[in-house]
């Protein structure tokens, strides 16, 4: 349902963070839409926030073509630093890199309809992005204020220290929302979701990474934090009798958060993982209400092209 057509039933897509592994979500989203499973609410963390934003701009299979293009463009760009050694040195010297901020902002500029687009202007779905507020220690939800810019939410939710410095705005200091809620199940429920479909990019195999360097330690630490957060939020959902369908999206081998070169492969894998999940698990849906019958026939050629 759109914001303009309220309903007692609210399906939320909770899109977790995971850097370059976010390409898995793109394939999974395509599968969900092909199965006529559309969200009323989208809440994203980090790369999940970026994926959610591009999906929310035009809630249709056609829009996934733009999302695919964004990932194809990212494959040829070094949006964040790929050298753990340089990252470690900058951290020890108390120097954050400015260029990734500028690179990411330019990337978002190039892939948004316009830079001043506000959350209130996104009408197809209720869109939110998480960020961690270092001043209050709480999770901040971009989108609750409809006058906020989507661009600001994107920059804040993807600010991952030590790669990208925190974003300062008014009396807030934002970094990646994954520090507090990497799979934002609870945020989706608090915004009215009655069913949550969570696309979780956390890879349990990351706990077995070997090595004593900065990156293996960082990965293991974040995996433990992410898993604990997600389990707690699922428990809260169960206590409130909110069904949560968590779809784990990962491949066994590690994909560094900065390496977008495998995006096409990961999109295909994400699609296959979601298809396999839907063959084994029924997600009860009411009849599709996002589009009129005329809209369906307008979209049908795009669906057919997507399946070719």
XYZ file of C-alpha atoms in Angstrom:
308
model
C 0.000 0.000 0.000
C 1.145 3.552 -0.606
C 1.051 6.379 1.869
C -2.083 7.629 0.171
C -3.997 4.369 0.725
C -3.758 3.366 4.376
C -4.505 -0.214 5.383
C -4.477 -2.232 8.603
C -2.049 -4.666 6.948
C 1.488 -3.319 6.495
C 4.240 -5.382 4.941
C 7.750 -4.120 5.608
C 11.005 -4.911 3.859
C 13.830 -4.641 6.430
C 17.026 -4.418 4.396
C 20.200 -5.128 6.325
C 23.660 -3.680 5.855
C 26.634 -5.468 4.345
C 28.585 -3.241 1.964
C 29.199 -4.778 -1.450
C 27.157 -7.837 -0.428
C 24.119 -5.585 -0.871
C 24.032 -6.798 -4.483
C 22.505 -10.005 -3.088
C 19.486 -7.957 -1.989
C 18.932 -6.678 -5.516
C 18.389 -10.186 -6.835
C 16.237 -11.101 -3.838
C 14.067 -8.007 -4.333
C 13.523 -8.901 -7.968
C 12.317 -12.355 -6.919
C 9.941 -10.915 -4.314
C 8.381 -8.501 -6.791
C 8.041 -11.218 -9.414
C 6.088 -13.192 -6.821
C 3.839 -10.165 -6.346
C 5.184 -9.444 -2.862
C 5.361 -5.672 -2.470
C 6.147 -3.622 0.648
C 4.160 -0.868 2.324
C 7.218 0.108 4.384
C 10.912 -0.041 3.562
C 13.496 0.374 6.310
C 17.145 0.070 5.329
C 20.477 0.121 7.072
C 23.687 1.094 5.290
C 23.684 -0.495 1.810
C 20.173 -1.733 2.612
C 19.178 1.923 2.967
C 20.608 2.685 -0.465
C 18.877 -0.297 -2.063
C 15.632 0.618 -0.346
C 15.802 4.202 -1.534
C 16.245 3.272 -5.188
C 13.463 0.708 -4.926
C 11.104 3.190 -3.245
C 11.526 5.768 -6.003
C 9.343 3.636 -8.283
C 7.965 0.515 -6.672
C 7.956 -1.777 -9.684
C 10.046 -4.372 -11.432
C 10.962 -1.700 -13.964
C 12.679 0.274 -11.188
C 14.974 -2.654 -10.527
C 16.521 -1.919 -13.884
C 17.737 1.395 -12.426
C 18.926 -0.390 -9.294
C 20.777 -2.883 -11.470
C 22.375 -0.012 -13.380
C 23.525 1.660 -10.162
C 25.292 -1.539 -9.148
C 26.799 -1.973 -12.595
C 28.154 1.574 -12.338
C 29.515 0.867 -8.850
C 31.420 -2.151 -10.175
C 33.832 0.187 -11.934
C 34.287 2.603 -9.034
C 36.356 2.481 -5.839
C 33.770 4.152 -3.616
C 35.579 3.335 -0.380
C 39.194 2.503 0.430
C 40.182 -1.092 -0.297
C 43.487 -1.274 1.556
C 43.258 -2.376 5.221
C 46.826 -1.150 5.723
C 46.003 2.413 4.640
C 42.805 2.344 6.679
C 44.735 1.200 9.737
C 47.346 3.935 9.309
C 44.692 6.630 8.925
C 42.947 5.371 12.041
C 46.162 5.408 14.099
C 46.987 8.900 12.820
C 43.453 10.124 13.579
C 42.830 10.941 9.933
C 39.596 10.100 8.194
C 39.480 10.096 4.433
C 37.337 12.845 2.900
C 37.310 11.518 -0.622
C 34.958 8.572 -0.014
C 32.403 11.019 1.349
C 32.660 13.055 -1.822
C 32.672 9.961 -4.026
C 29.564 8.551 -2.379
C 27.754 11.888 -2.468
C 28.558 12.262 -6.170
C 27.384 8.691 -6.792
C 24.068 9.394 -5.048
C 23.723 12.691 -6.931
C 24.095 10.811 -10.201
C 21.504 8.155 -9.317
C 18.785 10.161 -7.585
C 16.143 12.055 -9.584
C 17.405 15.232 -7.933
C 19.548 16.017 -4.849
C 16.839 17.901 -2.926
C 14.313 15.031 -3.068
C 12.623 14.692 0.345
C 11.217 11.627 2.060
C 7.778 13.220 1.909
C 7.967 13.218 -1.877
C 8.474 9.444 -1.947
C 4.812 8.437 -2.074
C 4.832 4.843 -3.316
C 5.955 3.479 0.055
C 6.969 4.646 3.531
C 10.754 4.914 3.278
C 13.150 5.043 6.238
C 16.899 4.738 6.740
C 18.706 4.086 9.990
C 21.720 5.904 11.375
C 23.524 5.754 14.715
C 23.583 9.087 16.542
C 26.897 9.297 18.413
C 25.618 12.250 20.461
C 22.586 10.479 21.959
C 23.747 6.890 21.525
C 20.398 6.062 19.939
C 19.188 4.907 16.561
C 18.007 7.790 14.385
C 15.430 7.104 11.700
C 15.633 9.284 8.609
C 12.221 9.609 7.008
C 10.158 10.177 10.127
C 10.552 13.853 9.279
C 9.123 14.123 5.734
C 11.102 17.313 5.058
C 14.468 15.534 5.363
C 16.395 14.907 2.176
C 16.794 11.366 0.932
C 20.394 12.288 0.069
C 21.143 13.137 3.706
C 19.733 9.812 4.824
C 21.845 7.955 2.262
C 25.080 9.669 3.301
C 24.409 9.126 7.015
C 23.350 5.484 6.839
C 26.442 4.540 4.813
C 29.004 6.456 6.940
C 31.180 3.530 8.054
C 34.150 4.466 10.258
C 37.033 4.222 9.816
C 36.408 4.285 6.058
C 34.115 7.301 6.078
C 33.992 10.018 8.705
C 30.794 10.669 10.696
C 28.202 13.063 9.288
C 27.548 16.111 11.467
C 24.206 17.876 11.239
C 22.727 20.315 13.747
C 23.281 18.634 17.126
C 23.673 15.152 15.689
C 26.706 13.127 14.655
C 25.735 10.184 12.492
C 27.438 6.965 11.455
C 26.220 3.712 9.902
C 23.014 2.460 11.523
C 24.426 -1.074 11.651
C 26.163 -0.251 14.917
C 22.737 -0.283 16.618
C 20.474 -2.246 14.245
C 21.967 -3.897 11.194
C 18.711 -5.642 10.213
C 16.119 -3.018 11.209
C 13.259 -5.327 12.186
C 12.254 -3.347 15.265
C 12.273 -0.036 13.393
C 9.911 -1.531 10.811
C 7.551 -2.687 13.571
C 7.656 0.700 15.276
C 6.601 2.302 11.988
C 3.520 0.099 11.811
C 4.608 -3.132 10.115
C 2.367 -6.135 10.737
C 4.618 -8.456 8.704
C 8.370 -8.076 8.252
C 10.423 -9.567 5.432
C 14.056 -9.177 6.501
C 16.874 -9.501 3.968
C 19.874 -10.306 6.154
C 23.352 -10.015 4.632
C 25.223 -11.239 7.727
C 27.453 -14.180 6.883
C 28.029 -16.649 9.753
C 31.154 -17.961 8.004
C 32.820 -14.601 8.641
C 33.427 -15.676 12.241
C 35.926 -18.227 10.920
C 38.141 -15.629 9.222
C 41.787 -16.209 10.045
C 44.481 -13.631 10.571
C 45.472 -11.102 13.195
C 45.138 -7.960 11.090
C 42.653 -5.126 11.376
C 40.154 -6.353 8.808
C 39.554 -9.927 10.118
C 39.141 -8.556 13.630
C 36.754 -5.839 12.445
C 34.687 -8.360 10.468
C 34.416 -10.816 13.370
C 33.504 -8.051 15.815
C 30.770 -6.660 13.587
C 29.373 -10.121 12.845
C 28.953 -10.836 16.564
C 27.261 -7.459 17.114
C 24.963 -7.878 14.107
C 23.888 -11.389 15.112
C 23.088 -10.378 18.685
C 21.093 -7.362 17.531
C 19.078 -9.388 15.083
C 18.236 -12.137 17.572
C 17.015 -9.581 20.121
C 14.835 -7.806 17.544
C 13.347 -11.104 16.401
C 12.521 -11.927 20.028
C 10.749 -8.586 20.451
C 8.787 -9.207 17.252
C 7.723 -12.648 18.529
C 6.543 -11.141 21.814
C 4.414 -8.686 19.838
C 3.117 -11.480 17.585
C 4.590 -9.856 14.479
C 5.647 -12.485 11.927
C 9.208 -12.033 10.695
C 10.444 -13.834 7.606
C 14.225 -13.567 7.748
C 15.978 -14.564 4.547
C 19.735 -15.111 5.028
C 21.568 -13.895 1.945
C 25.203 -14.868 1.808
C 27.831 -16.899 0.029
C 30.408 -18.876 1.933
C 33.492 -17.000 0.791
C 34.167 -13.527 2.145
C 33.394 -10.489 0.000
C 35.074 -7.311 1.324
C 32.661 -4.441 1.844
C 34.510 -2.271 -0.701
C 34.710 -4.846 -3.527
C 31.827 -4.285 -5.965
C 33.437 -6.257 -8.795
C 31.226 -9.306 -8.159
C 27.938 -7.418 -8.186
C 26.424 -9.231 -11.174
C 27.277 -12.634 -9.724
C 25.851 -11.668 -6.331
C 22.621 -10.318 -7.847
C 22.078 -13.645 -9.586
C 22.876 -15.539 -6.382
C 20.489 -13.365 -4.363
C 17.721 -14.130 -6.834
C 18.369 -17.867 -6.588
C 18.480 -17.775 -2.784
C 15.131 -15.979 -2.599
C 13.555 -18.324 -5.134
C 14.736 -21.297 -3.075
C 13.373 -19.727 0.104
C 9.959 -19.069 -1.439
C 9.747 -22.656 -2.686
C 10.135 -23.870 0.889
C 8.342 -21.128 2.833
C 4.930 -19.606 2.351
C 4.734 -15.873 3.013
C 0.981 -15.202 3.404
C 0.005 -12.243 1.264
C -3.288 -10.495 0.704
C -4.258 -9.710 -2.918
C -1.890 -7.187 -4.433
C -3.123 -3.662 -3.796
C -0.221 -1.536 -4.909
C -1.498 -1.097 -8.430
C -4.805 -0.988 -10.221
C -5.670 -3.604 -12.838
C -4.642 -1.083 -15.488
C -1.259 -0.630 -13.803
C -0.802 -4.394 -13.845
C -1.204 -4.576 -17.606
C 1.116 -1.604 -18.015
C 3.747 -3.444 -15.971
C 3.211 -6.840 -17.578
C 5.595 -6.311 -20.536
C 8.351 -5.333 -18.081
C 7.724 -8.491 -16.062
C 7.887 -10.619 -19.169
C 11.120 -8.959 -20.307
C 12.601 -9.530 -16.855
C 11.859 -13.257 -17.100
C 13.374 -13.694 -20.529
